[in-house]
Amino acid sequence: RAVAEEILRRRVKVKWSATLHPLNIDSDDIRTLRRSGFSMASLGSDSGSPAMLTHLRKGFYIEEVSSLINLLRENGITFYLSIMIGGPGETRSTVEESIRFAIKVNASMTAFRIGIRITPLTGLHQTALEEGVVKPGQNLLEPCFYVSNSIRDWAAAFLHSNFDGNPRILIQ
């Protein structure tokens, strides 16, 4: 909001976008963003599954993501949705929840990413160490991704079977 207010104060005419976190954004914030030229939001909800949001320790709930999406729509701001598939605890059921969520919200673009990049000294890093996905001391500057064994063999094909031919869905 501070960026938007500064754009308005300086009377800069610009179209801009940013990644929004679903917590602590209200309708006044969104209206201020829109007035400043904000036209596209990237939403890293990371999952459409309430259980996976808890497993991933996102700190927000699906209802908060949905509320932000409603505010964006009410203000004519398009949005891009990013969903990660394959974290610890991911199952067919949670993948299906994410698919249903993506279909329901109908974003301008949705990216499904299979695997979550492992970052040192995080909960995911600890899980990856315990499961032998990475080794102690492994250099994680070279990207390494966690993909739950329970979805590894079928998730990509399943996503493609649901979304092939949809130009607004990206599967990575």
CSV table of N, CA and C in Angstrom, one decimal, residues 19-120:
chain,number,residue,atom,x,y,z
A,19,THR,N,3.3,-9.4,-6.2
A,19,THR,CA,2.8,-10.6,-5.5
A,19,THR,C,2.1,-10.2,-4.2
A,20,LEU,N,1.0,-10.6,-3.9
A,20,LEU,CA,0.2,-10.3,-2.7
A,20,LEU,C,0.1,-11.5,-1.8
A,21,HIS,N,0.3,-11.2,-0.5
A,21,HIS,CA,0.1,-12.3,0.5
A,21,HIS,C,-1.3,-12.1,1.0
A,22,PRO,N,-2.1,-13.2,1.2
A,22,PRO,CA,-3.5,-13.1,1.5
A,22,PRO,C,-3.8,-12.6,2.9
A,23,LEU,N,-2.9,-12.3,3.7
A,23,LEU,CA,-3.2,-11.8,5.1
A,23,LEU,C,-3.1,-10.3,5.1
A,24,ASN,N,-4.0,-9.7,5.9
A,24,ASN,CA,-4.0,-8.3,6.2
A,24,ASN,C,-4.1,-7.3,5.0
A,25,ILE,N,-4.9,-7.7,4.1
A,25,ILE,CA,-5.2,-6.8,3.0
A,25,ILE,C,-6.7,-6.6,3.0
A,26,ASP,N,-7.2,-5.4,3.0
A,26,ASP,CA,-8.6,-5.1,3.1
A,26,ASP,C,-9.0,-4.3,1.8
A,27,SER,N,-10.3,-4.0,1.7
A,27,SER,CA,-10.8,-3.4,0.5
A,27,SER,C,-10.2,-2.0,0.3
A,28,ASP,N,-9.9,-1.3,1.3
A,28,ASP,CA,-9.2,0.0,1.2
A,28,ASP,C,-7.9,-0.1,0.5
A,29,ASP,N,-7.1,-1.2,1.0
A,29,ASP,CA,-5.8,-1.4,0.4
A,29,ASP,C,-6.0,-1.7,-1.1
A,30,ILE,N,-6.9,-2.6,-1.5
A,30,ILE,CA,-7.1,-2.9,-2.9
A,30,ILE,C,-7.5,-1.7,-3.7
A,31,ARG,N,-8.4,-0.9,-3.2
A,31,ARG,CA,-8.8,0.3,-3.9
A,31,ARG,C,-7.7,1.2,-4.2
A,32,THR,N,-6.8,1.4,-3.1
A,32,THR,CA,-5.7,2.2,-3.3
A,32,THR,C,-4.7,1.7,-4.3
A,33,LEU,N,-4.5,0.4,-4.3
A,33,LEU,CA,-3.7,-0.3,-5.3
A,33,LEU,C,-4.2,0.0,-6.7
A,34,ARG,N,-5.5,-0.2,-6.9
A,34,ARG,CA,-6.1,0.0,-8.2
A,34,ARG,C,-6.0,1.4,-8.7
A,35,ARG,N,-6.2,2.4,-7.8
A,35,ARG,CA,-6.1,3.8,-8.2
A,35,ARG,C,-4.7,4.2,-8.6
A,36,SER,N,-3.7,3.4,-8.1
A,36,SER,CA,-2.3,3.7,-8.4
A,36,SER,C,-1.9,3.1,-9.7
A,37,GLY,N,-2.7,2.3,-10.4
A,37,GLY,CA,-2.4,1.7,-11.6
A,37,GLY,C,-2.1,0.2,-11.5
A,38,PHE,N,-2.3,-0.4,-10.3
A,38,PHE,CA,-2.1,-1.8,-10.0
A,38,PHE,C,-3.1,-2.6,-10.9
A,39,SER,N,-2.6,-3.5,-11.7
A,39,SER,CA,-3.5,-4.1,-12.6
A,39,SER,C,-3.5,-5.7,-12.6
A,40,MET,N,-2.4,-6.2,-12.0
A,40,MET,CA,-2.3,-7.7,-12.0
A,40,MET,C,-1.7,-8.1,-10.7
A,41,ALA,N,-2.3,-9.1,-10.0
A,41,ALA,CA,-1.7,-9.6,-8.7
A,41,ALA,C,-1.3,-11.1,-9.0
A,42,SER,N,-0.2,-11.4,-8.4
A,42,SER,CA,0.3,-12.8,-8.4
A,42,SER,C,0.0,-13.3,-7.0
A,43,LEU,N,-0.7,-14.4,-6.9
A,43,LEU,CA,-1.1,-15.0,-5.6
A,43,LEU,C,-0.4,-16.3,-5.4
A,44,GLY,N,0.5,-16.4,-4.5
A,44,GLY,CA,1.2,-17.6,-4.2
A,44,GLY,C,0.5,-18.4,-3.1
A,45,SER,N,-0.7,-18.8,-3.4
A,45,SER,CA,-1.5,-19.5,-2.4
A,45,SER,C,-0.8,-20.8,-2.1
A,46,ASP,N,-0.1,-21.4,-3.0
A,46,ASP,CA,0.7,-22.6,-2.9
A,46,ASP,C,-0.1,-23.9,-2.8
A,47,SER,N,-1.3,-23.8,-2.5
A,47,SER,CA,-2.2,-24.9,-2.5
A,47,SER,C,-3.6,-24.5,-2.5
A,48,GLY,N,-4.5,-25.4,-3.0
A,48,GLY,CA,-5.9,-25.1,-2.9
A,48,GLY,C,-6.5,-26.1,-1.8
A,49,SER,N,-5.7,-26.7,-1.1
A,49,SER,CA,-6.1,-27.7,-0.1
A,49,SER,C,-5.8,-27.1,1.3
A,50,PRO,N,-6.9,-27.0,2.2
A,50,PRO,CA,-6.7,-26.6,3.5
A,50,PRO,C,-5.6,-27.4,4.3
A,51,ALA,N,-5.7,-28.7,4.1
A,51,ALA,CA,-4.7,-29.6,4.8
A,51,ALA,C,-3.3,-29.3,4.4
A,52,MET,N,-3.1,-29.1,3.1
A,52,MET,CA,-1.7,-28.8,2.6
A,52,MET,C,-1.2,-27.4,3.1
A,53,LEU,N,-2.1,-26.4,3.2
A,53,LEU,CA,-1.7,-25.1,3.7
A,53,LEU,C,-1.2,-25.3,5.1
A,54,THR,N,-1.8,-26.2,5.9
A,54,THR,CA,-1.4,-26.4,7.2
A,54,THR,C,0.0,-27.2,7.2
A,55,HIS,N,0.1,-28.2,6.4
A,55,HIS,CA,1.3,-29.0,6.3
A,55,HIS,C,2.5,-28.0,5.9
A,56,LEU,N,2.2,-27.1,5.0
A,56,LEU,CA,3.2,-26.2,4.4
A,56,LEU,C,3.5,-25.0,5.4
A,57,ARG,N,2.7,-25.0,6.5
A,57,ARG,CA,2.9,-23.9,7.5
A,57,ARG,C,2.8,-22.5,6.8
A,58,LYS,N,1.8,-22.3,6.0
A,58,LYS,CA,1.7,-21.1,5.2
A,58,LYS,C,1.3,-19.9,6.1
A,59,GLY,N,0.6,-20.2,7.2
A,59,GLY,CA,0.1,-19.1,8.1
A,59,GLY,C,-1.1,-18.4,7.7
A,60,PHE,N,-1.8,-19.0,6.6
A,60,PHE,CA,-3.1,-18.5,6.2
A,60,PHE,C,-4.0,-19.6,5.8
A,61,TYR,N,-5.2,-19.3,5.6
A,61,TYR,CA,-6.2,-20.4,5.3
A,61,TYR,C,-6.8,-20.1,3.9
A,62,ILE,N,-7.4,-21.1,3.4
A,62,ILE,CA,-8.0,-21.0,2.0
A,62,ILE,C,-9.1,-19.9,2.0
A,63,GLU,N,-9.8,-19.7,3.1
A,63,GLU,CA,-10.8,-18.7,3.2
A,63,GLU,C,-10.2,-17.3,3.0
A,64,GLU,N,-9.0,-17.1,3.5
A,64,GLU,CA,-8.3,-15.8,3.3
A,64,GLU,C,-7.9,-15.6,1.9
A,65,VAL,N,-7.4,-16.7,1.2
A,65,VAL,CA,-7.1,-16.6,-0.2
A,65,VAL,C,-8.3,-16.2,-1.0
A,66,SER,N,-9.4,-16.9,-0.7
A,66,SER,CA,-10.7,-16.7,-1.4
A,66,SER,C,-11.2,-15.3,-1.2
A,67,SER,N,-11.0,-14.8,0.0
A,67,SER,CA,-11.5,-13.4,0.3
A,67,SER,C,-10.6,-12.4,-0.5
A,68,LEU,N,-9.3,-12.6,-0.6
A,68,LEU,CA,-8.5,-11.7,-1.4
A,68,LEU,C,-8.9,-11.8,-2.9
A,69,ILE,N,-9.2,-12.9,-3.4
A,69,ILE,CA,-9.6,-13.1,-4.8
A,69,ILE,C,-10.9,-12.3,-5.0
A,70,ASN,N,-11.8,-12.4,-4.1
A,70,ASN,CA,-13.1,-11.7,-4.2
A,70,ASN,C,-12.8,-10.2,-4.3
A,71,LEU,N,-11.9,-9.7,-3.4
A,71,LEU,CA,-11.6,-8.2,-3.4
A,71,LEU,C,-11.0,-7.8,-4.7
A,72,LEU,N,-10.1,-8.6,-5.3
A,72,LEU,CA,-9.5,-8.3,-6.5
A,72,LEU,C,-10.5,-8.3,-7.6
A,73,ARG,N,-11.4,-9.3,-7.7
A,73,ARG,CA,-12.4,-9.3,-8.7
A,73,ARG,C,-13.4,-8.1,-8.6
A,74,GLU,N,-13.8,-7.7,-7.4
A,74,GLU,CA,-14.7,-6.6,-7.1
A,74,GLU,C,-14.0,-5.3,-7.6
A,75,ASN,N,-12.7,-5.2,-7.7
A,75,ASN,CA,-12.0,-4.0,-8.1
A,75,ASN,C,-11.4,-4.1,-9.5
A,76,GLY,N,-11.8,-5.2,-10.2
A,76,GLY,CA,-11.3,-5.3,-11.6
A,76,GLY,C,-9.8,-5.6,-11.8
A,77,ILE,N,-9.2,-6.2,-10.8
A,77,ILE,CA,-7.8,-6.6,-10.9
A,77,ILE,C,-7.7,-8.0,-11.2
A,78,THR,N,-7.0,-8.4,-12.3
A,78,THR,CA,-6.8,-9.7,-12.6
A,78,THR,C,-5.7,-10.4,-11.7
A,79,PHE,N,-5.7,-11.7,-11.7
A,79,PHE,CA,-4.7,-12.4,-10.8
A,79,PHE,C,-4.2,-13.7,-11.5
A,80,TYR,N,-3.0,-14.0,-11.1
A,80,TYR,CA,-2.3,-15.2,-11.4
A,80,TYR,C,-2.2,-16.0,-10.2
A,81,LEU,N,-2.5,-17.3,-10.3
A,81,LEU,CA,-2.4,-18.2,-9.1
A,81,LEU,C,-1.3,-19.2,-9.3
A,82,SER,N,-0.6,-19.4,-8.2
A,82,SER,CA,0.5,-20.4,-8.2
A,82,SER,C,0.2,-21.5,-7.2
A,83,ILE,N,0.3,-22.7,-7.7
A,83,ILE,CA,0.0,-23.9,-6.8
A,83,ILE,C,1.1,-24.9,-6.9
A,84,MET,N,1.7,-25.2,-5.7
A,84,MET,CA,2.7,-26.2,-5.7
A,84,MET,C,2.1,-27.6,-5.3
A,85,ILE,N,2.5,-28.6,-6.0
A,85,ILE,CA,2.0,-30.0,-5.8
A,85,ILE,C,3.2,-30.8,-5.4
A,86,GLY,N,3.0,-31.6,-4.3
A,86,GLY,CA,4.1,-32.6,-3.9
A,86,GLY,C,4.8,-32.4,-2.6
A,87,GLY,N,4.3,-31.5,-1.8
A,87,GLY,CA,4.9,-31.3,-0.5
A,87,GLY,C,4.6,-32.4,0.4
A,88,PRO,N,5.3,-32.4,1.6
A,88,PRO,CA,5.0,-33.4,2.6
A,88,PRO,C,3.5,-33.5,2.9
A,89,GLY,N,3.0,-34.7,2.9
A,89,GLY,CA,1.6,-34.9,3.2
A,89,GLY,C,0.7,-34.8,2.0
A,90,GLU,N,1.2,-34.5,0.8
A,90,GLU,CA,0.4,-34.4,-0.3
A,90,GLU,C,-0.2,-35.8,-0.7
A,91,THR,N,-1.5,-35.9,-1.1
A,91,THR,CA,-2.1,-37.1,-1.4
A,91,THR,C,-3.0,-36.8,-2.7
A,92,ARG,N,-3.6,-37.9,-3.2
A,92,ARG,CA,-4.5,-37.7,-4.3
A,92,ARG,C,-5.6,-36.7,-3.9
A,93,SER,N,-6.1,-36.9,-2.7
A,93,SER,CA,-7.2,-36.1,-2.3
A,93,SER,C,-6.8,-34.6,-2.2
A,94,THR,N,-5.6,-34.3,-1.7
A,94,THR,CA,-5.2,-32.9,-1.6
A,94,THR,C,-4.9,-32.3,-3.0
A,95,VAL,N,-4.4,-33.1,-3.9
A,95,VAL,CA,-4.2,-32.7,-5.3
A,95,VAL,C,-5.6,-32.4,-5.9
A,96,GLU,N,-6.5,-33.2,-5.7
A,96,GLU,CA,-7.9,-33.0,-6.2
A,96,GLU,C,-8.5,-31.7,-5.7
A,97,GLU,N,-8.3,-31.5,-4.4
A,97,GLU,CA,-8.7,-30.2,-3.8
A,97,GLU,C,-8.1,-29.0,-4.4
A,98,SER,N,-6.8,-29.1,-4.7
A,98,SER,CA,-6.2,-27.9,-5.4
A,98,SER,C,-6.7,-27.7,-6.8
A,99,ILE,N,-7.0,-28.8,-7.5
A,99,ILE,CA,-7.6,-28.7,-8.8
A,99,ILE,C,-9.0,-28.1,-8.8
A,100,ARG,N,-9.8,-28.5,-7.8
A,100,ARG,CA,-11.1,-28.0,-7.7
A,100,ARG,C,-11.0,-26.5,-7.4
A,101,PHE,N,-10.1,-26.1,-6.5
A,101,PHE,CA,-9.9,-24.7,-6.1
A,101,PHE,C,-9.5,-23.9,-7.3
A,102,ALA,N,-8.6,-24.4,-8.1
A,102,ALA,CA,-8.1,-23.7,-9.3
A,102,ALA,C,-9.3,-23.5,-10.3
A,103,ILE,N,-10.1,-24.5,-10.5
A,103,ILE,CA,-11.2,-24.4,-11.4
A,103,ILE,C,-12.2,-23.4,-10.9
A,104,LYS,N,-12.5,-23.4,-9.6
A,104,LYS,CA,-13.5,-22.6,-9.0
A,104,LYS,C,-13.1,-21.1,-9.1
A,105,VAL,N,-11.8,-20.8,-8.8
A,105,VAL,CA,-11.4,-19.4,-8.8
A,105,VAL,C,-11.2,-18.8,-10.2
A,106,ASN,N,-10.8,-19.7,-11.2
A,106,ASN,CA,-10.7,-19.3,-12.6
A,106,ASN,C,-9.9,-18.1,-12.8
A,107,ALA,N,-8.6,-18.2,-12.4
A,107,ALA,CA,-7.6,-17.1,-12.5
A,107,ALA,C,-7.3,-16.9,-14.0
A,108,SER,N,-6.7,-15.7,-14.2
A,108,SER,CA,-6.3,-15.4,-15.6
A,108,SER,C,-5.3,-16.4,-16.0
A,109,MET,N,-4.5,-16.9,-15.1
A,109,MET,CA,-3.4,-17.9,-15.4
A,109,MET,C,-3.2,-18.6,-14.1
A,110,THR,N,-3.1,-20.0,-14.1
A,110,THR,CA,-2.7,-20.8,-13.0
A,110,THR,C,-1.5,-21.6,-13.3
A,111,ALA,N,-0.5,-21.6,-12.5
A,111,ALA,CA,0.6,-22.5,-12.7
A,111,ALA,C,0.6,-23.5,-11.6
A,112,PHE,N,0.7,-24.8,-12.0
A,112,PHE,CA,0.9,-25.9,-11.1
A,112,PHE,C,2.3,-26.3,-11.2
A,113,ARG,N,3.0,-26.3,-10.1
A,113,ARG,CA,4.4,-26.7,-10.1
A,113,ARG,C,4.5,-28.0,-9.3
A,114,ILE,N,5.1,-29.0,-9.9
A,114,ILE,CA,5.3,-30.2,-9.2
A,114,ILE,C,6.6,-30.2,-8.5
A,115,GLY,N,6.6,-30.3,-7.2
A,115,GLY,CA,7.8,-30.2,-6.4
A,115,GLY,C,8.0,-28.8,-5.8
A,116,ILE,N,8.6,-28.8,-4.6
A,116,ILE,CA,8.9,-27.6,-3.9
A,116,ILE,C,10.4,-27.5,-3.7
A,117,ARG,N,11.0,-26.4,-4.1
A,117,ARG,CA,12.4,-26.2,-3.9
A,117,ARG,C,12.8,-26.3,-2.4
A,118,ILE,N,13.8,-27.0,-2.1
A,118,ILE,CA,14.3,-27.2,-0.8
A,118,ILE,C,15.2,-26.0,-0.5
A,119,THR,N,14.9,-25.3,0.6
A,119,THR,CA,15.7,-24.2,1.0
A,119,THR,C,16.4,-24.6,2.4
A,120,PRO,N,17.7,-24.3,2.5
A,120,PRO,CA,18.4,-24.7,3.7
A,120,PRO,C,17.7,-24.2,5.0
